[in-house]
Amino acid sequence: MGKTAVQLTKSNTGTSRFKTFFKELSKQKMLMLMSLPFLIWVIIFKYLPLWGWTIAFQKFKPAKDLFDQKWVGLDNFKFLFQEQQFYRVLRNTLVMSSINLVLGFVTAIVLALLLNELRNVLFKRTVQTISYLPYFISWVVAANIVQMALAPEGIINVLLIKAQLIDHPILWLGEGKYFWGILGVTEVWKNVGWNTIIYLAAITSIDPSQYEAAEIDGASRLQRMFYITLPGIKPVIVLILIMNLGHILESGFEAQYLLGNGMNLDYSENLDIFVLKYGMQMNNFGLATAAGMFKTVVSFIFLIAANNIAKRMGESRLY
Amino acid sequence: MRTKKWLQTGLAAVMASALLIAGCSGGNNGNKNSASGNDGEVSTEPVTFTYFGFGSNKDTMASDTTIGKKLQEQTGVDWKMEFVVGDGSTKSGVMIAGGDYPDVISPVGELAKLLDAGAYIPLNDLIEKYGPNIKRVYGDYMNKITNEDGNIYILPFTANVNGYLSPPDPSSTFWMQRRVLKEFGYPEVKTLDQYFELIEKYQAKYPKVDGKDTIGFVTFAGTPGEFYTITNQPMHLAGYPNEGAVLVDMDSHEAKLYQGTDTEKRWLAKLNEMNGKGLIDPETFTANKDQYLAKLTSGRVLGYVNYSWQVTDATNNLKSAGNDDLRYVALPIVYDESIKDAYVDPPSFVNNRGLGISVSAKDPVRIIKYFDNLLTDENQKLVQWGIEGETYSKNAEGRMIMSEEQLANRNDNDFKRKFGFAYFDYEWPRYGDNSVYDDGNAHVPFNQPEVAAINYTEGDKTLLEKYNLKTFSDFYAEPVERPWYPAWSIEKEPGSPEQLFSQRAGDLQQKYYPRMVLAAPGQFETVWNEYLAEFNKLDAKGYEEFMTNKIKDRVDGKW
């Protein structure tokens, strides 16, 4: 808060800084007043709940006062970091979310670029609608569709056998090594249309005269894409990348939970499922909170690092 | 100066409103537990209470069902009945965190959590004052329903009244398609080896049905929540009823885990062997429940393993499809001829499922009176049998019977909801399933031999005739009394070492079972040893000790 004001007066010396700050503040009185409700909202819903982090240091029993709780210091964290499984689920979480991040990015941008090149509006709309429809079905249904398709007698195996690429049906969900790939593809299928929307919106803000000028200069379609469209949406891309990096430890929960089974457990179980099993289901809220804190700290580091890198490189950034 | 003042006021306003709102969200979970005034004088004013069940059902108003309406006429009490949607443990967590409970809660698997949070009121005094029928029904079980702190919090569903009537149609977990038995002239099948041998022979003879491959054997282990389907079998094969994770010695009452022992290994080795012969469905560990049930109803499966209540939909569909050859029959399969099977549950009392009154209940006295009224003989007949002349009849000897149409209705899910059987025959204080009325009629219609007989199809009758049996229960050995039974209902405290052990051991099974079953025949031993090494890292001793102590307590009458 007020950082802009401070920055504006960078050249001033110590004492006068405050003066100018308050001067600036009173000038923007209306703005401040308008943001006040939101400030209150943020404090109440985002900062006050941080109080709940104390649970991470307790053997928490629900419906009891803070003073009746048993404090256990760092025990919950110790359990978490000493648990063998923790490192496996951490690896899975990082890998899956990186896959989602990269795949989600690339596919969404490519689809946006391609859609932008389409001249036939009806076809464009149809493609767009079909590609973002899966976003609206719940994961339960989506996972069912995926399971059906990947069953030994499902469409994927049938197609592969007909194409003589394999002789025996493959048990796709039964092999851990396939899981990450399957998940990546599923996520793309489900989310690509939705993710595209923001890039398409950014593209519309590019000045059409640039394209005209480029066309007159003899730029090919591909060149126009590379030299006008992509740089045009670069700020949006960087911004979204920074925001997504803040969710690096959130690789999703439903997809892994629904598609996971005993055979791909080693690859499908992520941090959230681990927390559900050893935290929530066992009424061990302390452990669940500790894991949540860990996630927040890691996300925080990623977010700030990405933002700083963007800042150094002179790109648009989050703050 | 003016600026500064403005800022101060602004900040103060922010702080004040923040504190105010935070303050409001806090202390709202006090006890609104006001017992209604003077004793005995309980009105029959119409009132609606809330009921929440952690079992699965559809939400309804009790008065929208025939049974609920009748009970409302007697007591003036109506119920808004709600059931859990999605994950029960999440729901109970939210309930506890909010401190806002419905009037009565049937906790199913969430009892320990809710007790821990103090969600229930003790019923002792209420029962003493207002519950003559409750005392009659639960009298013999008082020590089993009393908690360690001396209070009674829930009224369980398994208190048998007037003796013990075994069900005529119990089922084991091993099912065999009837055409397999027919093909080989209804042979005696007792051991696991015989069971698989028969499947193997049939599969070799008929590799395809209707152009599709027959599936030798399948079980349901693709969903983490139902993995017990495959892990429970060594226990049954060794001649024990469903105790959970342990085998309990009949004399010393020592509880021993069978995980990581030869009992478990034998089952997995057999599955591995069968898999080598291509008899195990590869989807056993990956299919979801829909896919699995679809498979069972397709008729291509020769044998499967499941508790009957896991697959009722599929078996009902097969029955209504009318081809008895494609239906399945449950057999008392064990490891060796010398082992006596224990598939029929011994007389048991499950004390961690029941209905209790929450601390938020507005009028516990009227609720306990409602429970008491529900437990009269007439009302118990109402919730199980319905109304005479409508859903059942009586023959000349005074035996309660059903016509085929009445029986079809009693089996029909929609009718059961409309009439209220689906809501009131379970998850309310009740007589246990094996109870008998004073006049000798069975409490549960399907335990009445006359009704069971009408329920049999032509195929059922042929099958029984071929084996020279009267009912399906004749397949099985008589149950042996086990005073602690069932060990699975022993509550483990949330977050305790025992619970942690269960979770870890279960995780190991989930990871290694598929590997062992699907391993190449020569590889089985290697994977088994790997599994054993991992298992030995866990504190199995501590868990066994905990269970043994609890079981000995139960034997001594301390439930």
PDB file of N, CA, C and O in Angstrom, chain A residues 85 88 91-92 147 171-177 179 255-269 273 277, chain B residues 219-228 230-231 282-288 504-518 527 530-531:
ATOM      1  N   GLN A  85       7.067 -41.340   2.538  1.00  0.00           N
ATOM      2  CA  GLN A  85       6.122 -41.094   1.465  1.00  0.00           C
ATOM      3  C   GLN A  85       6.088 -39.631   1.053  1.00  0.00           C
ATOM      4  O   GLN A  85       5.774 -39.302  -0.082  1.00  0.00           O
ATOM      5  N   ARG A  88       8.055 -38.746  -1.937  1.00  0.00           N
ATOM      6  CA  ARG A  88       7.478 -39.302  -3.165  1.00  0.00           C
ATOM      7  C   ARG A  88       6.304 -38.439  -3.632  1.00  0.00           C
ATOM      8  O   ARG A  88       6.210 -38.087  -4.801  1.00  0.00           O
ATOM      9  N   ARG A  91       7.523 -35.157  -5.019  1.00  0.00           N
ATOM     10  CA  ARG A  91       8.027 -35.317  -6.384  1.00  0.00           C
ATOM     11  C   ARG A  91       6.854 -35.364  -7.366  1.00  0.00           C
ATOM     12  O   ARG A  91       6.827 -34.641  -8.352  1.00  0.00           O
ATOM     13  N   ASN A  92       5.866 -36.229  -7.054  1.00  0.00           N
ATOM     14  CA  ASN A  92       4.723 -36.354  -7.949  1.00  0.00           C
ATOM     15  C   ASN A  92       4.026 -35.014  -8.140  1.00  0.00           C
ATOM     16  O   ASN A  92       3.631 -34.659  -9.246  1.00  0.00           O
ATOM     17  N   GLN A 147     -11.573 -43.116 -17.988  1.00  0.00           N
ATOM     18  CA  GLN A 147     -11.436 -44.533 -17.614  1.00  0.00           C
ATOM     19  C   GLN A 147     -12.046 -45.448 -18.662  1.00  0.00           C
ATOM     20  O   GLN A 147     -11.498 -46.488 -18.983  1.00  0.00           O
ATOM     21  N   LEU A 171      -3.017 -51.815 -20.492  1.00  0.00           N
ATOM     22  CA  LEU A 171      -3.768 -51.386 -19.311  1.00  0.00           C
ATOM     23  C   LEU A 171      -3.231 -50.015 -18.907  1.00  0.00           C
ATOM     24  O   LEU A 171      -2.395 -49.887 -18.039  1.00  0.00           O
ATOM     25  N   TRP A 172      -3.759 -48.998 -19.563  1.00  0.00           N
ATOM     26  CA  TRP A 172      -3.163 -47.664 -19.440  1.00  0.00           C
ATOM     27  C   TRP A 172      -3.077 -47.185 -17.998  1.00  0.00           C
ATOM     28  O   TRP A 172      -2.069 -46.652 -17.569  1.00  0.00           O
ATOM     29  N   LEU A 173      -4.172 -47.358 -17.253  1.00  0.00           N
ATOM     30  CA  LEU A 173      -4.172 -46.815 -15.890  1.00  0.00           C
ATOM     31  C   LEU A 173      -3.478 -47.739 -14.901  1.00  0.00           C
ATOM     32  O   LEU A 173      -3.355 -47.438 -13.731  1.00  0.00           O
ATOM     33  N   GLY A 174      -3.037 -48.898 -15.393  1.00  0.00           N
ATOM     34  CA  GLY A 174      -2.395 -49.853 -14.510  1.00  0.00           C
ATOM     35  C   GLY A 174      -0.880 -49.733 -14.510  1.00  0.00           C
ATOM     36  O   GLY A 174      -0.197 -50.433 -13.787  1.00  0.00           O
ATOM     37  N   GLU A 175      -0.349 -48.864 -15.345  1.00  0.00           N
ATOM     38  CA  GLU A 175       1.104 -48.696 -15.407  1.00  0.00           C
ATOM     39  C   GLU A 175       1.458 -47.313 -14.908  1.00  0.00           C
ATOM     40  O   GLU A 175       1.082 -46.309 -15.507  1.00  0.00           O
ATOM     41  N   GLY A 176       2.205 -47.279 -13.802  1.00  0.00           N
ATOM     42  CA  GLY A 176       2.536 -45.992 -13.216  1.00  0.00           C
ATOM     43  C   GLY A 176       3.190 -45.030 -14.187  1.00  0.00           C
ATOM     44  O   GLY A 176       2.896 -43.849 -14.198  1.00  0.00           O
ATOM     45  N   LYS A 177       4.047 -45.571 -15.048  1.00  0.00           N
ATOM     46  CA  LYS A 177       4.832 -44.668 -15.899  1.00  0.00           C
ATOM     47  C   LYS A 177       3.968 -43.913 -16.907  1.00  0.00           C
ATOM     48  O   LYS A 177       4.386 -42.881 -17.413  1.00  0.00           O
ATOM     49  N   PHE A 179       1.072 -42.660 -16.144  1.00  0.00           N
ATOM     50  CA  PHE A 179       0.082 -41.826 -15.459  1.00  0.00           C
ATOM     51  C   PHE A 179       0.264 -40.339 -15.716  1.00  0.00           C
ATOM     52  O   PHE A 179      -0.689 -39.618 -15.984  1.00  0.00           O
ATOM     53  N   ALA A 255      -8.526 -35.056 -10.227  1.00  0.00           N
ATOM     54  CA  ALA A 255      -8.082 -35.932 -11.313  1.00  0.00           C
ATOM     55  C   ALA A 255      -7.243 -37.074 -10.758  1.00  0.00           C
ATOM     56  O   ALA A 255      -7.473 -38.245 -11.068  1.00  0.00           O
ATOM     57  N   GLN A 256      -6.292 -36.733  -9.899  1.00  0.00           N
ATOM     58  CA  GLN A 256      -5.415 -37.759  -9.343  1.00  0.00           C
ATOM     59  C   GLN A 256      -6.187 -38.719  -8.454  1.00  0.00           C
ATOM     60  O   GLN A 256      -5.947 -39.919  -8.430  1.00  0.00           O
ATOM     61  N   TYR A 257      -7.120 -38.173  -7.705  1.00  0.00           N
ATOM     62  CA  TYR A 257      -7.863 -39.001  -6.761  1.00  0.00           C
ATOM     63  C   TYR A 257      -8.752 -39.984  -7.507  1.00  0.00           C
ATOM     64  O   TYR A 257      -8.879 -41.138  -7.135  1.00  0.00           O
ATOM     65  N   LEU A 258      -9.363 -39.495  -8.588  1.00  0.00           N
ATOM     66  CA  LEU A 258     -10.325 -40.328  -9.298  1.00  0.00           C
ATOM     67  C   LEU A 258      -9.651 -41.312 -10.246  1.00  0.00           C
ATOM     68  O   LEU A 258     -10.144 -42.417 -10.442  1.00  0.00           O
ATOM     69  N   LEU A 259      -8.541 -40.912 -10.828  1.00  0.00           N
ATOM     70  CA  LEU A 259      -7.876 -41.804 -11.778  1.00  0.00           C
ATOM     71  C   LEU A 259      -6.853 -42.704 -11.090  1.00  0.00           C
ATOM     72  O   LEU A 259      -6.401 -43.676 -11.657  1.00  0.00           O
ATOM     73  N   GLY A 260      -6.492 -42.347  -9.864  1.00  0.00           N
ATOM     74  CA  GLY A 260      -5.483 -43.127  -9.164  1.00  0.00           C
ATOM     75  C   GLY A 260      -6.026 -44.478  -8.724  1.00  0.00           C
ATOM     76  O   GLY A 260      -7.206 -44.623  -8.442  1.00  0.00           O
ATOM     77  N   ASN A 261      -5.157 -45.484  -8.674  1.00  0.00           N
ATOM     78  CA  ASN A 261      -5.524 -46.778  -8.108  1.00  0.00           C
ATOM     79  C   ASN A 261      -4.249 -47.420  -7.590  1.00  0.00           C
ATOM     80  O   ASN A 261      -3.170 -46.839  -7.702  1.00  0.00           O
ATOM     81  N   GLY A 262      -4.407 -48.610  -7.001  1.00  0.00           N
ATOM     82  CA  GLY A 262      -3.263 -49.246  -6.373  1.00  0.00           C
ATOM     83  C   GLY A 262      -2.066 -49.409  -7.283  1.00  0.00           C
ATOM     84  O   GLY A 262      -0.922 -49.358  -6.854  1.00  0.00           O
ATOM     85  N   MET A 263      -2.339 -49.574  -8.564  1.00  0.00           N
ATOM     86  CA  MET A 263      -1.245 -49.882  -9.477  1.00  0.00           C
ATOM     87  C   MET A 263      -0.430 -48.663  -9.877  1.00  0.00           C
ATOM     88  O   MET A 263       0.733 -48.786 -10.240  1.00  0.00           O
ATOM     89  N   ASN A 264      -1.046 -47.494  -9.868  1.00  0.00           N
ATOM     90  CA  ASN A 264      -0.261 -46.313 -10.242  1.00  0.00           C
ATOM     91  C   ASN A 264      -0.030 -45.373  -9.062  1.00  0.00           C
ATOM     92  O   ASN A 264       0.360 -44.226  -9.226  1.00  0.00           O
ATOM     93  N   LEU A 265      -0.267 -45.916  -7.880  1.00  0.00           N
ATOM     94  CA  LEU A 265      -0.151 -45.142  -6.646  1.00  0.00           C
ATOM     95  C   LEU A 265       1.165 -44.375  -6.553  1.00  0.00           C
ATOM     96  O   LEU A 265       1.192 -43.211  -6.161  1.00  0.00           O
ATOM     97  N   ASP A 266       2.253 -45.030  -6.943  1.00  0.00           N
ATOM     98  CA  ASP A 266       3.576 -44.417  -6.800  1.00  0.00           C
ATOM     99  C   ASP A 266       3.724 -43.150  -7.626  1.00  0.00           C
ATOM    100  O   ASP A 266       4.586 -42.334  -7.371  1.00  0.00           O
ATOM    101  N   TYR A 267       2.902 -43.028  -8.642  1.00  0.00           N
ATOM    102  CA  TYR A 267       3.024 -41.870  -9.516  1.00  0.00           C
ATOM    103  C   TYR A 267       1.849 -40.918  -9.373  1.00  0.00           C
ATOM    104  O   TYR A 267       1.940 -39.756  -9.736  1.00  0.00           O
ATOM    105  N   SER A 268       0.715 -41.425  -8.891  1.00  0.00           N
ATOM    106  CA  SER A 268      -0.486 -40.589  -8.908  1.00  0.00           C
ATOM    107  C   SER A 268      -0.715 -39.849  -7.593  1.00  0.00           C
ATOM    108  O   SER A 268      -1.360 -38.823  -7.570  1.00  0.00           O
ATOM    109  N   GLU A 269      -0.183 -40.382  -6.500  1.00  0.00           N
ATOM    110  CA  GLU A 269      -0.487 -39.775  -5.213  1.00  0.00           C
ATOM    111  C   GLU A 269       0.245 -38.449  -5.070  1.00  0.00           C
ATOM    112  O   GLU A 269       1.463 -38.404  -5.157  1.00  0.00           O
ATOM    113  N   ILE A 273      -3.578 -35.516  -1.775  1.00  0.00           N
ATOM    114  CA  ILE A 273      -4.129 -36.821  -1.419  1.00  0.00           C
ATOM    115  C   ILE A 273      -3.470 -37.336  -0.137  1.00  0.00           C
ATOM    116  O   ILE A 273      -4.128 -37.878   0.744  1.00  0.00           O
ATOM    117  N   LYS A 277      -5.324 -38.305   3.308  1.00  0.00           N
ATOM    118  CA  LYS A 277      -5.234 -39.620   3.935  1.00  0.00           C
ATOM    119  C   LYS A 277      -4.697 -39.563   5.358  1.00  0.00           C
ATOM    120  O   LYS A 277      -5.262 -40.156   6.267  1.00  0.00           O
TER     121      LYS A 277
ATOM    122  N   THR B 219     -12.332 -59.371  -9.222  1.00  0.00           N
ATOM    123  CA  THR B 219     -12.752 -58.842  -7.944  1.00  0.00           C
ATOM    124  C   THR B 219     -12.607 -57.337  -7.985  1.00  0.00           C
ATOM    125  O   THR B 219     -12.013 -56.790  -8.901  1.00  0.00           O
ATOM    126  N   PHE B 220     -13.174 -56.693  -7.011  1.00  0.00           N
ATOM    127  CA  PHE B 220     -13.298 -55.263  -7.081  1.00  0.00           C
ATOM    128  C   PHE B 220     -12.227 -54.602  -6.239  1.00  0.00           C
ATOM    129  O   PHE B 220     -12.371 -54.472  -5.039  1.00  0.00           O
ATOM    130  N   ALA B 221     -11.123 -54.216  -6.866  1.00  0.00           N
ATOM    131  CA  ALA B 221     -10.046 -53.599  -6.099  1.00  0.00           C
ATOM    132  C   ALA B 221      -9.535 -52.351  -6.785  1.00  0.00           C
ATOM    133  O   ALA B 221      -8.422 -51.924  -6.569  1.00  0.00           O
ATOM    134  N   GLY B 222     -10.365 -51.756  -7.626  1.00  0.00           N
ATOM    135  CA  GLY B 222      -9.923 -50.584  -8.365  1.00  0.00           C
ATOM    136  C   GLY B 222     -10.175 -49.275  -7.634  1.00  0.00           C
ATOM    137  O   GLY B 222      -9.644 -48.249  -7.985  1.00  0.00           O
ATOM    138  N   THR B 223     -11.025 -49.325  -6.618  1.00  0.00           N
ATOM    139  CA  THR B 223     -11.354 -48.116  -5.873  1.00  0.00           C
ATOM    140  C   THR B 223     -10.736 -48.202  -4.488  1.00  0.00           C
ATOM    141  O   THR B 223     -10.979 -49.176  -3.786  1.00  0.00           O
ATOM    142  N   PRO B 224      -9.951 -47.207  -4.089  1.00  0.00           N
ATOM    143  CA  PRO B 224      -9.261 -47.303  -2.795  1.00  0.00           C
ATOM    144  C   PRO B 224     -10.213 -47.616  -1.640  1.00  0.00           C
ATOM    145  O   PRO B 224      -9.889 -48.423  -0.779  1.00  0.00           O
ATOM    146  N   GLY B 225     -11.397 -47.032  -1.655  1.00  0.00           N
ATOM    147  CA  GLY B 225     -12.329 -47.219  -0.544  1.00  0.00           C
ATOM    148  C   GLY B 225     -12.848 -48.638  -0.412  1.00  0.00           C
ATOM    149  O   GLY B 225     -13.404 -49.004   0.619  1.00  0.00           O
ATOM    150  N   GLU B 226     -12.721 -49.460  -1.449  1.00  0.00           N
ATOM    151  CA  GLU B 226     -13.261 -50.814  -1.370  1.00  0.00           C
ATOM    152  C   GLU B 226     -12.180 -51.868  -1.575  1.00  0.00           C
ATOM    153  O   GLU B 226     -12.454 -52.989  -1.994  1.00  0.00           O
ATOM    154  N   PHE B 227     -10.974 -51.477  -1.269  1.00  0.00           N
ATOM    155  CA  PHE B 227      -9.863 -52.402  -1.453  1.00  0.00           C
ATOM    156  C   PHE B 227      -9.959 -53.590  -0.506  1.00  0.00           C
ATOM    157  O   PHE B 227      -9.409 -54.647  -0.763  1.00  0.00           O
ATOM    158  N   TYR B 228     -10.699 -53.414   0.587  1.00  0.00           N
ATOM    159  CA  TYR B 228     -10.863 -54.513   1.537  1.00  0.00           C
ATOM    160  C   TYR B 228     -11.472 -55.746   0.884  1.00  0.00           C
ATOM    161  O   TYR B 228     -11.338 -56.852   1.386  1.00  0.00           O
ATOM    162  N   ILE B 230     -10.552 -57.368  -1.575  1.00  0.00           N
ATOM    163  CA  ILE B 230      -9.520 -58.361  -1.889  1.00  0.00           C
ATOM    164  C   ILE B 230      -8.661 -58.681  -0.660  1.00  0.00           C
ATOM    165  O   ILE B 230      -8.214 -59.812  -0.491  1.00  0.00           O
ATOM    166  N   THR B 231      -8.484 -57.720   0.247  1.00  0.00           N
ATOM    167  CA  THR B 231      -7.602 -57.987   1.387  1.00  0.00           C
ATOM    168  C   THR B 231      -8.284 -58.810   2.482  1.00  0.00           C
ATOM    169  O   THR B 231      -7.609 -59.421   3.293  1.00  0.00           O
ATOM    170  N   PRO B 282      -7.630 -58.481 -16.083  1.00  0.00           N
ATOM    171  CA  PRO B 282      -6.580 -57.478 -15.847  1.00  0.00           C
ATOM    172  C   PRO B 282      -7.136 -56.190 -15.259  1.00  0.00           C
ATOM    173  O   PRO B 282      -6.412 -55.411 -14.665  1.00  0.00           O
ATOM    174  N   GLU B 283      -8.434 -55.963 -15.439  1.00  0.00           N
ATOM    175  CA  GLU B 283      -9.007 -54.719 -14.935  1.00  0.00           C
ATOM    176  C   GLU B 283      -9.353 -54.772 -13.453  1.00  0.00           C
ATOM    177  O   GLU B 283      -9.886 -53.803 -12.904  1.00  0.00           O
ATOM    178  N   THR B 284      -9.076 -55.908 -12.829  1.00  0.00           N
ATOM    179  CA  THR B 284      -9.392 -56.058 -11.416  1.00  0.00           C
ATOM    180  C   THR B 284      -8.938 -54.878 -10.573  1.00  0.00           C
ATOM    181  O   THR B 284      -9.621 -54.443  -9.675  1.00  0.00           O
ATOM    182  N   PHE B 285      -7.765 -54.345 -10.896  1.00  0.00           N
ATOM    183  CA  PHE B 285      -7.210 -53.290 -10.052  1.00  0.00           C
ATOM    184  C   PHE B 285      -7.411 -51.886 -10.605  1.00  0.00           C
ATOM    185  O   PHE B 285      -6.952 -50.922 -10.020  1.00  0.00           O
ATOM    186  N   THR B 286      -8.042 -51.763 -11.755  1.00  0.00           N
ATOM    187  CA  THR B 286      -8.180 -50.429 -12.324  1.00  0.00           C
ATOM    188  C   THR B 286      -9.623 -50.013 -12.581  1.00  0.00           C
ATOM    189  O   THR B 286      -9.912 -48.827 -12.661  1.00  0.00           O
ATOM    190  N   ALA B 287     -10.521 -50.984 -12.729  1.00  0.00           N
ATOM    191  CA  ALA B 287     -11.895 -50.622 -13.087  1.00  0.00           C
ATOM    192  C   ALA B 287     -12.558 -49.833 -11.969  1.00  0.00           C
ATOM    193  O   ALA B 287     -12.308 -50.068 -10.798  1.00  0.00           O
ATOM    194  N   ASN B 288     -13.407 -48.893 -12.327  1.00  0.00           N
ATOM    195  CA  ASN B 288     -14.202 -48.215 -11.298  1.00  0.00           C
ATOM    196  C   ASN B 288     -15.486 -49.007 -11.060  1.00  0.00           C
ATOM    197  O   ASN B 288     -15.752 -49.999 -11.731  1.00  0.00           O
ATOM    198  N   ARG B 504      -1.097 -47.106   7.117  1.00  0.00           N
ATOM    199  CA  ARG B 504       0.163 -47.451   6.439  1.00  0.00           C
ATOM    200  C   ARG B 504       0.099 -48.866   5.876  1.00  0.00           C
ATOM    201  O   ARG B 504       0.499 -49.112   4.745  1.00  0.00           O
ATOM    202  N   ALA B 505      -0.421 -49.786   6.689  1.00  0.00           N
ATOM    203  CA  ALA B 505      -0.506 -51.171   6.229  1.00  0.00           C
ATOM    204  C   ALA B 505      -1.422 -51.255   5.017  1.00  0.00           C
ATOM    205  O   ALA B 505      -1.127 -51.962   4.052  1.00  0.00           O
ATOM    206  N   GLY B 506      -2.526 -50.516   5.056  1.00  0.00           N
ATOM    207  CA  GLY B 506      -3.451 -50.507   3.930  1.00  0.00           C
ATOM    208  C   GLY B 506      -2.795 -49.951   2.672  1.00  0.00           C
ATOM    209  O   GLY B 506      -2.972 -50.478   1.579  1.00  0.00           O
ATOM    210  N   ASP B 507      -2.018 -48.897   2.841  1.00  0.00           N
ATOM    211  CA  ASP B 507      -1.304 -48.317   1.702  1.00  0.00           C
ATOM    212  C   ASP B 507      -0.376 -49.342   1.062  1.00  0.00           C
ATOM    213  O   ASP B 507      -0.286 -49.441  -0.158  1.00  0.00           O
ATOM    214  N   LEU B 508       0.312 -50.115   1.938  1.00  0.00           N
ATOM    215  CA  LEU B 508       1.231 -51.136   1.429  1.00  0.00           C
ATOM    216  C   LEU B 508       0.482 -52.185   0.626  1.00  0.00           C
ATOM    217  O   LEU B 508       0.914 -52.577  -0.461  1.00  0.00           O
ATOM    218  N   GLN B 509      -0.651 -52.622   1.171  1.00  0.00           N
ATOM    219  CA  GLN B 509      -1.425 -53.641   0.460  1.00  0.00           C
ATOM    220  C   GLN B 509      -1.854 -53.109  -0.896  1.00  0.00           C
ATOM    221  O   GLN B 509      -1.759 -53.797  -1.906  1.00  0.00           O
ATOM    222  N   GLN B 510      -2.303 -51.872  -0.893  1.00  0.00           N
ATOM    223  CA  GLN B 510      -2.777 -51.305  -2.140  1.00  0.00           C
ATOM    224  C   GLN B 510      -1.674 -51.242  -3.180  1.00  0.00           C
ATOM    225  O   GLN B 510      -1.919 -51.410  -4.363  1.00  0.00           O
ATOM    226  N   LYS B 511      -0.480 -51.017  -2.704  1.00  0.00           N
ATOM    227  CA  LYS B 511       0.628 -50.894  -3.636  1.00  0.00           C
ATOM    228  C   LYS B 511       1.115 -52.264  -4.115  1.00  0.00           C
ATOM    229  O   LYS B 511       1.423 -52.447  -5.285  1.00  0.00           O
ATOM    230  N   TYR B 512       1.176 -53.218  -3.181  1.00  0.00           N
ATOM    231  CA  TYR B 512       1.818 -54.487  -3.538  1.00  0.00           C
ATOM    232  C   TYR B 512       0.889 -55.574  -4.054  1.00  0.00           C
ATOM    233  O   TYR B 512       1.317 -56.458  -4.766  1.00  0.00           O
ATOM    234  N   TYR B 513      -0.384 -55.540  -3.654  1.00  0.00           N
ATOM    235  CA  TYR B 513      -1.292 -56.598  -4.122  1.00  0.00           C
ATOM    236  C   TYR B 513      -1.294 -56.711  -5.649  1.00  0.00           C
ATOM    237  O   TYR B 513      -1.110 -57.813  -6.179  1.00  0.00           O
ATOM    238  N   PRO B 514      -1.506 -55.607  -6.351  1.00  0.00           N
ATOM    239  CA  PRO B 514      -1.516 -55.735  -7.815  1.00  0.00           C
ATOM    240  C   PRO B 514      -0.209 -56.295  -8.338  1.00  0.00           C
ATOM    241  O   PRO B 514      -0.203 -57.131  -9.237  1.00  0.00           O
ATOM    242  N   ARG B 515       0.897 -55.837  -7.762  1.00  0.00           N
ATOM    243  CA  ARG B 515       2.189 -56.324  -8.243  1.00  0.00           C
ATOM    244  C   ARG B 515       2.326 -57.826  -8.052  1.00  0.00           C
ATOM    245  O   ARG B 515       2.827 -58.526  -8.917  1.00  0.00           O
ATOM    246  N   MET B 516       1.866 -58.286  -6.878  1.00  0.00           N
ATOM    247  CA  MET B 516       2.029 -59.719  -6.615  1.00  0.00           C
ATOM    248  C   MET B 516       1.119 -60.544  -7.504  1.00  0.00           C
ATOM    249  O   MET B 516       1.516 -61.573  -8.022  1.00  0.00           O
ATOM    250  N   VAL B 517      -0.117 -60.087  -7.672  1.00  0.00           N
ATOM    251  CA  VAL B 517      -1.066 -60.867  -8.466  1.00  0.00           C
ATOM    252  C   VAL B 517      -0.654 -60.879  -9.930  1.00  0.00           C
ATOM    253  O   VAL B 517      -0.702 -61.905 -10.593  1.00  0.00           O
ATOM    254  N   LEU B 518      -0.204 -59.734 -10.429  1.00  0.00           N
ATOM    255  CA  LEU B 518       0.084 -59.636 -11.859  1.00  0.00           C
ATOM    256  C   LEU B 518       1.540 -59.935 -12.207  1.00  0.00           C
ATOM    257  O   LEU B 518       1.933 -59.860 -13.370  1.00  0.00           O
ATOM    258  N   VAL B 527       8.655 -60.296  -5.290  1.00  0.00           N
ATOM    259  CA  VAL B 527       7.785 -59.182  -4.911  1.00  0.00           C
ATOM    260  C   VAL B 527       7.249 -59.384  -3.498  1.00  0.00           C
ATOM    261  O   VAL B 527       7.155 -58.442  -2.713  1.00  0.00           O
ATOM    262  N   GLU B 530       9.786 -58.349  -1.031  1.00  0.00           N
ATOM    263  CA  GLU B 530       9.869 -56.893  -1.005  1.00  0.00           C
ATOM    264  C   GLU B 530       8.749 -56.342  -0.114  1.00  0.00           C
ATOM    265  O   GLU B 530       8.976 -55.462   0.731  1.00  0.00           O
ATOM    266  N   TYR B 531       7.565 -56.868  -0.326  1.00  0.00           N
ATOM    267  CA  TYR B 531       6.384 -56.450   0.438  1.00  0.00           C
ATOM    268  C   TYR B 531       6.582 -56.728   1.923  1.00  0.00           C
ATOM    269  O   TYR B 531       6.314 -55.877   2.781  1.00  0.00           O
TER     270      TYR B 531
END
